[in-house]
């Protein structure tokens, strides 16, 4: 689509989307505010994320980490950001924390392949530092579009930072656990401990199991179907 036509549509308040646009926006460094992921399909979104240069994290990444799993999953798991192993492999939760996450899912009667897994940030922060607010602001629209496309029955947010970012709150993990939250789109959200934290504090696994029982309850009888 010619640029002047896009400008004309923009002036009319019309959001124009076509897959080539998303790819071009990525190459040219367009950011969510400019490219509007809300109308993208999976291919357009993946291409945009792959080419994203919206924040400083792009400089240090090996690759972006988009998300993995069943794009029609009933459960979507959301973590914080890729670590070293995820940055290397291009897939979320593939390190030690990922192995524990897989075990947690199995305990809830679900395989990794049955859920969709993604992170708040698509690029690894240096030394695994906490995401900066500006990075969350730039990256969150991609995740929200993923949630919209998957349309899960439930989101399970793992860890304080992921939950605070997704739910736009500064509440503690203790306060966020055990309650059913809701995204603006109406999708219910439960919060539990990050598996990396559970590796450091195995005594908390009992509470994580309580959270997983709630996950199964919300998903209902056919939760692993
Ligand atoms: N921790 C996260 O929050 N996400 C990953 O993908 C890996 C570790």
GROMACS .gro file of C-alpha atoms and ligand atoms in nm:
model
  233
    1UNK     CA    1   0.000   0.000   0.000
    2UNK     CA    2   0.144   0.341  -0.099
    3UNK     CA    3   0.261   0.557   0.188
    4UNK     CA    4   0.038   0.853   0.088
    5UNK     CA    5  -0.265   0.623   0.094
    6UNK     CA    6  -0.170   0.502   0.441
    7UNK     CA    7  -0.129   0.859   0.561
    8UNK     CA    8  -0.469   0.943   0.417
    9UNK     CA    9  -0.630   0.645   0.593
   10UNK     CA   10  -0.454   0.737   0.917
   11UNK     CA   11  -0.588   1.092   0.889
   12UNK     CA   12  -0.936   0.943   0.862
   13UNK     CA   13  -0.872   0.738   1.174
   14UNK     CA   14  -0.870   0.411   0.980
   15UNK     CA   15  -0.614   0.152   1.088
   16UNK     CA   16  -0.485  -0.013   0.773
   17UNK     CA   17  -0.323  -0.351   0.805
   18UNK     CA   18  -0.169  -0.587   0.559
   19UNK     CA   19   0.093  -0.854   0.632
   20UNK     CA   20   0.360  -0.686   0.417
   21UNK     CA   21   0.317  -0.373   0.625
   22UNK     CA   22   0.394  -0.560   0.944
   23UNK     CA   23   0.709  -0.707   0.796
   24UNK     CA   24   0.817  -0.367   0.663
   25UNK     CA   25   0.743  -0.199   0.995
   26UNK     CA   26   0.968  -0.455   1.159
   27UNK     CA   27   1.250  -0.395   0.912
   28UNK     CA   28   1.217  -0.020   0.944
   29UNK     CA   29   1.199  -0.031   1.321
   30UNK     CA   30   0.829   0.053   1.350
   31UNK     CA   31   0.692  -0.001   1.699
   32UNK     CA   32   0.363  -0.134   1.832
   33UNK     CA   33   0.218   0.218   1.851
   34UNK     CA   34   0.296   0.264   1.481
   35UNK     CA   35   0.217  -0.085   1.353
   36UNK     CA   36  -0.092  -0.166   1.564
   37UNK     CA   37  -0.062  -0.538   1.638
   38UNK     CA   38  -0.431  -0.553   1.730
   39UNK     CA   39  -0.521  -0.634   1.371
   40UNK     CA   40  -0.235  -0.868   1.284
   41UNK     CA   41  -0.266  -1.235   1.204
   42UNK     CA   42  -0.013  -1.488   1.338
   43UNK     CA   43   0.226  -1.446   1.043
   44UNK     CA   44   0.216  -1.067   1.054
   45UNK     CA   45   0.267  -1.063   1.428
   46UNK     CA   46   0.555  -1.313   1.418
   47UNK     CA   47   0.727  -1.115   1.141
   48UNK     CA   48   0.683  -0.788   1.330
   49UNK     CA   49   0.824  -0.933   1.652
   50UNK     CA   50   1.115  -1.088   1.465
   51UNK     CA   51   1.213  -0.753   1.316
   52UNK     CA   52   1.126  -0.543   1.620
   53UNK     CA   53   1.380  -0.276   1.719
   54UNK     CA   54   1.150  -0.080   1.951
   55UNK     CA   55   1.373  -0.088   2.258
   56UNK     CA   56   1.738  -0.130   2.347
   57UNK     CA   57   1.703  -0.505   2.409
   58UNK     CA   58   1.723  -0.575   2.036
   59UNK     CA   59   2.092  -0.488   2.044
   60UNK     CA   60   2.183  -0.774   2.277
   61UNK     CA   61   1.957  -1.051   2.153
   62UNK     CA   62   2.058  -1.360   1.960
   63UNK     CA   63   1.699  -1.380   1.841
   64UNK     CA   64   1.350  -1.288   1.954
   65UNK     CA   65   1.149  -1.543   2.151
   66UNK     CA   66   0.796  -1.528   2.017
   67UNK     CA   67   0.602  -1.807   2.185
   68UNK     CA   68   0.538  -2.178   2.148
   69UNK     CA   69   0.261  -2.433   2.169
   70UNK     CA   70  -0.097  -2.484   2.067
   71UNK     CA   71  -0.237  -2.167   1.911
   72UNK     CA   72  -0.585  -2.286   2.012
   73UNK     CA   73  -0.487  -2.379   2.367
   74UNK     CA   74  -0.735  -2.348   2.653
   75UNK     CA   75  -0.449  -2.252   2.885
   76UNK     CA   76  -0.191  -1.986   2.807
   77UNK     CA   77   0.115  -1.954   3.032
   78UNK     CA   78   0.285  -1.617   3.054
   79UNK     CA   79   0.633  -1.563   3.195
   80UNK     CA   80   0.859  -1.265   3.229
   81UNK     CA   81   1.131  -1.267   2.964
   82UNK     CA   82   1.370  -1.503   2.786
   83UNK     CA   83   1.683  -1.612   2.970
   84UNK     CA   84   2.015  -1.721   2.820
   85UNK     CA   85   1.892  -2.059   2.700
   86UNK     CA   86   1.570  -1.917   2.555
   87UNK     CA   87   1.770  -1.649   2.372
   88UNK     CA   88   1.990  -1.925   2.226
   89UNK     CA   89   1.706  -2.157   2.124
   90UNK     CA   90   1.437  -1.900   2.037
   91UNK     CA   91   1.179  -2.076   2.254
   92UNK     CA   92   1.036  -1.976   2.594
   93UNK     CA   93   1.100  -2.180   2.908
   94UNK     CA   94   1.357  -2.427   2.779
   95UNK     CA   95   1.610  -2.402   3.063
   96UNK     CA   96   1.589  -2.540   3.420
   97UNK     CA   97   1.286  -2.326   3.500
   98UNK     CA   98   1.124  -2.455   3.183
   99UNK     CA   99   1.173  -2.815   3.289
  100UNK     CA  100   1.002  -2.739   3.620
  101UNK     CA  101   0.723  -2.558   3.434
  102UNK     CA  102   0.672  -2.871   3.221
  103UNK     CA  103   0.649  -3.079   3.539
  104UNK     CA  104   0.398  -2.833   3.689
  105UNK     CA  105   0.186  -2.859   3.375
  106UNK     CA  106   0.205  -3.239   3.384
  107UNK     CA  107   0.089  -3.231   3.747
  108UNK     CA  108  -0.215  -3.039   3.622
  109UNK     CA  109  -0.275  -3.305   3.355
  110UNK     CA  110  -0.142  -3.095   3.069
  111UNK     CA  111   0.152  -3.144   2.836
  112UNK     CA  112   0.369  -2.856   2.719
  113UNK     CA  113   0.232  -2.909   2.368
  114UNK     CA  114  -0.125  -2.859   2.486
  115UNK     CA  115  -0.069  -2.507   2.617
  116UNK     CA  116   0.060  -2.187   2.460
  117UNK     CA  117   0.363  -2.031   2.632
  118UNK     CA  118   0.488  -1.676   2.587
  119UNK     CA  119   0.660  -1.400   2.780
  120UNK     CA  120   0.594  -1.035   2.856
  121UNK     CA  121   0.921  -0.948   2.678
  122UNK     CA  122   1.031  -1.110   2.353
  123UNK     CA  123   1.401  -1.028   2.400
  124UNK     CA  124   1.642  -1.123   2.677
  125UNK     CA  125   1.733  -0.843   2.919
  126UNK     CA  126   2.110  -0.829   2.986
  127UNK     CA  127   2.216  -1.041   3.285
  128UNK     CA  128   1.848  -1.133   3.322
  129UNK     CA  129   1.776  -0.799   3.489
  130UNK     CA  130   1.414  -0.698   3.551
  131UNK     CA  131   1.233  -0.552   3.249
  132UNK     CA  132   1.222  -0.172   3.238
  133UNK     CA  133   0.875  -0.013   3.224
  134UNK     CA  134   0.948   0.126   2.876
  135UNK     CA  135   1.036  -0.225   2.752
  136UNK     CA  136   0.714  -0.366   2.895
  137UNK     CA  137   0.516  -0.082   2.738
  138UNK     CA  138   0.669  -0.150   2.395
  139UNK     CA  139   0.639  -0.528   2.407
  140UNK     CA  140   0.306  -0.585   2.581
  141UNK     CA  141   0.089  -0.510   2.274
  142UNK     CA  142   0.249  -0.811   2.101
  143UNK     CA  143   0.157  -1.039   2.391
  144UNK     CA  144  -0.195  -0.899   2.416
  145UNK     CA  145  -0.245  -0.977   2.047
  146UNK     CA  146  -0.117  -1.332   2.110
  147UNK     CA  147  -0.372  -1.367   2.391
  148UNK     CA  148  -0.643  -1.240   2.158
  149UNK     CA  149  -0.545  -1.485   1.883
  150UNK     CA  150  -0.519  -1.786   2.114
  151UNK     CA  151  -0.838  -1.683   2.299
  152UNK     CA  152  -0.761  -1.915   2.592
  153UNK     CA  153  -1.013  -2.009   2.861
  154UNK     CA  154  -0.750  -1.910   3.119
  155UNK     CA  155  -0.414  -1.736   3.145
  156UNK     CA  156  -0.167  -1.856   3.408
  157UNK     CA  157   0.083  -1.586   3.487
  158UNK     CA  158   0.403  -1.710   3.649
  159UNK     CA  159   0.596  -1.475   3.876
  160UNK     CA  160   0.546  -1.133   4.025
  161UNK     CA  161   0.691  -0.933   3.739
  162UNK     CA  162   0.488  -1.105   3.469
  163UNK     CA  163   0.171  -1.066   3.675
  164UNK     CA  164   0.237  -0.701   3.762
  165UNK     CA  165   0.309  -0.622   3.398
  166UNK     CA  166   0.008  -0.806   3.260
  167UNK     CA  167  -0.238  -0.684   3.522
  168UNK     CA  168  -0.091  -0.332   3.545
  169UNK     CA  169  -0.060  -0.340   3.921
  170UNK     CA  170   0.217  -0.312   4.180
  171UNK     CA  171   0.050  -0.563   4.409
  172UNK     CA  172   0.258  -0.838   4.569
  173UNK     CA  173   0.257  -1.195   4.442
  174UNK     CA  174   0.104  -1.305   4.773
  175UNK     CA  175  -0.194  -1.076   4.712
  176UNK     CA  176  -0.229  -1.170   4.346
  177UNK     CA  177  -0.231  -1.547   4.407
  178UNK     CA  178  -0.553  -1.725   4.487
  179UNK     CA  179  -0.782  -1.475   4.310
  180UNK     CA  180  -0.925  -1.483   3.964
  181UNK     CA  181  -0.822  -1.167   3.778
  182UNK     CA  182  -0.947  -1.056   3.441
  183UNK     CA  183  -0.787  -0.891   3.141
  184UNK     CA  184  -0.969  -0.602   2.979
  185UNK     CA  185  -1.071  -0.848   2.707
  186UNK     CA  186  -1.246  -1.058   2.974
  187UNK     CA  187  -0.996  -1.347   2.974
  188UNK     CA  188  -0.954  -1.479   3.330
  189UNK     CA  189  -0.605  -1.482   3.481
  190UNK     CA  190  -0.455  -1.679   3.770
  191UNK     CA  191  -0.116  -1.600   3.920
  192UNK     CA  192   0.139  -1.839   4.066
  193UNK     CA  193   0.507  -1.855   4.155
  194UNK     CA  194   0.771  -1.841   3.884
  195UNK     CA  195   0.932  -2.186   3.843
  196UNK     CA  196   1.277  -2.025   3.881
  197UNK     CA  197   1.168  -1.904   4.225
  198UNK     CA  198   1.036  -2.251   4.311
  199UNK     CA  199   1.379  -2.394   4.223
  200UNK     CA  200   1.529  -2.160   4.483
  201UNK     CA  201   1.247  -2.206   4.735
  202UNK     CA  202   1.116  -2.563   4.696
  203UNK     CA  203   0.919  -2.523   5.020
  204UNK     CA  204   0.676  -2.304   4.826
  205UNK     CA  205   0.587  -2.585   4.581
  206UNK     CA  206   0.297  -2.684   4.806
  207UNK     CA  207   0.139  -2.342   4.749
  208UNK     CA  208   0.208  -2.365   4.376
  209UNK     CA  209   0.019  -2.696   4.377
  210UNK     CA  210  -0.279  -2.515   4.534
  211UNK     CA  211  -0.264  -2.271   4.242
  212UNK     CA  212  -0.249  -2.555   3.990
  213UNK     CA  213  -0.556  -2.717   4.144
  214UNK     CA  214  -0.734  -2.386   4.089
  215UNK     CA  215  -0.617  -2.391   3.726
  216UNK     CA  216  -0.773  -2.736   3.680
  217UNK     CA  217  -1.091  -2.618   3.853
  218UNK     CA  218  -1.127  -2.316   3.624
  219UNK     CA  219  -1.053  -2.518   3.311
  220UNK     CA  220  -1.312  -2.773   3.419
  221UNK     CA  221  -1.348  -3.145   3.359
  222UNK     CA  222  -1.224  -3.147   3.004
  223UNK     CA  223  -0.917  -2.942   3.099
  224UNK     CA  224  -0.663  -3.173   2.942
  225UNK     CA  225  -0.873  -3.260   2.637
  226LIG     N1  226   1.180  -1.727   3.263
  226LIG     C1  227   1.076  -1.665   3.201
  226LIG     O1  228   1.003  -1.588   3.262
  226LIG     N2  229   1.057  -1.694   3.073
  226LIG     C2  230   1.132  -1.779   3.005
  226LIG     O2  231   1.105  -1.800   2.886
  226LIG     C3  232   1.238  -1.841   3.072
  226LIG     C4  233   1.260  -1.815   3.201
   0.00000   0.00000   0.00000
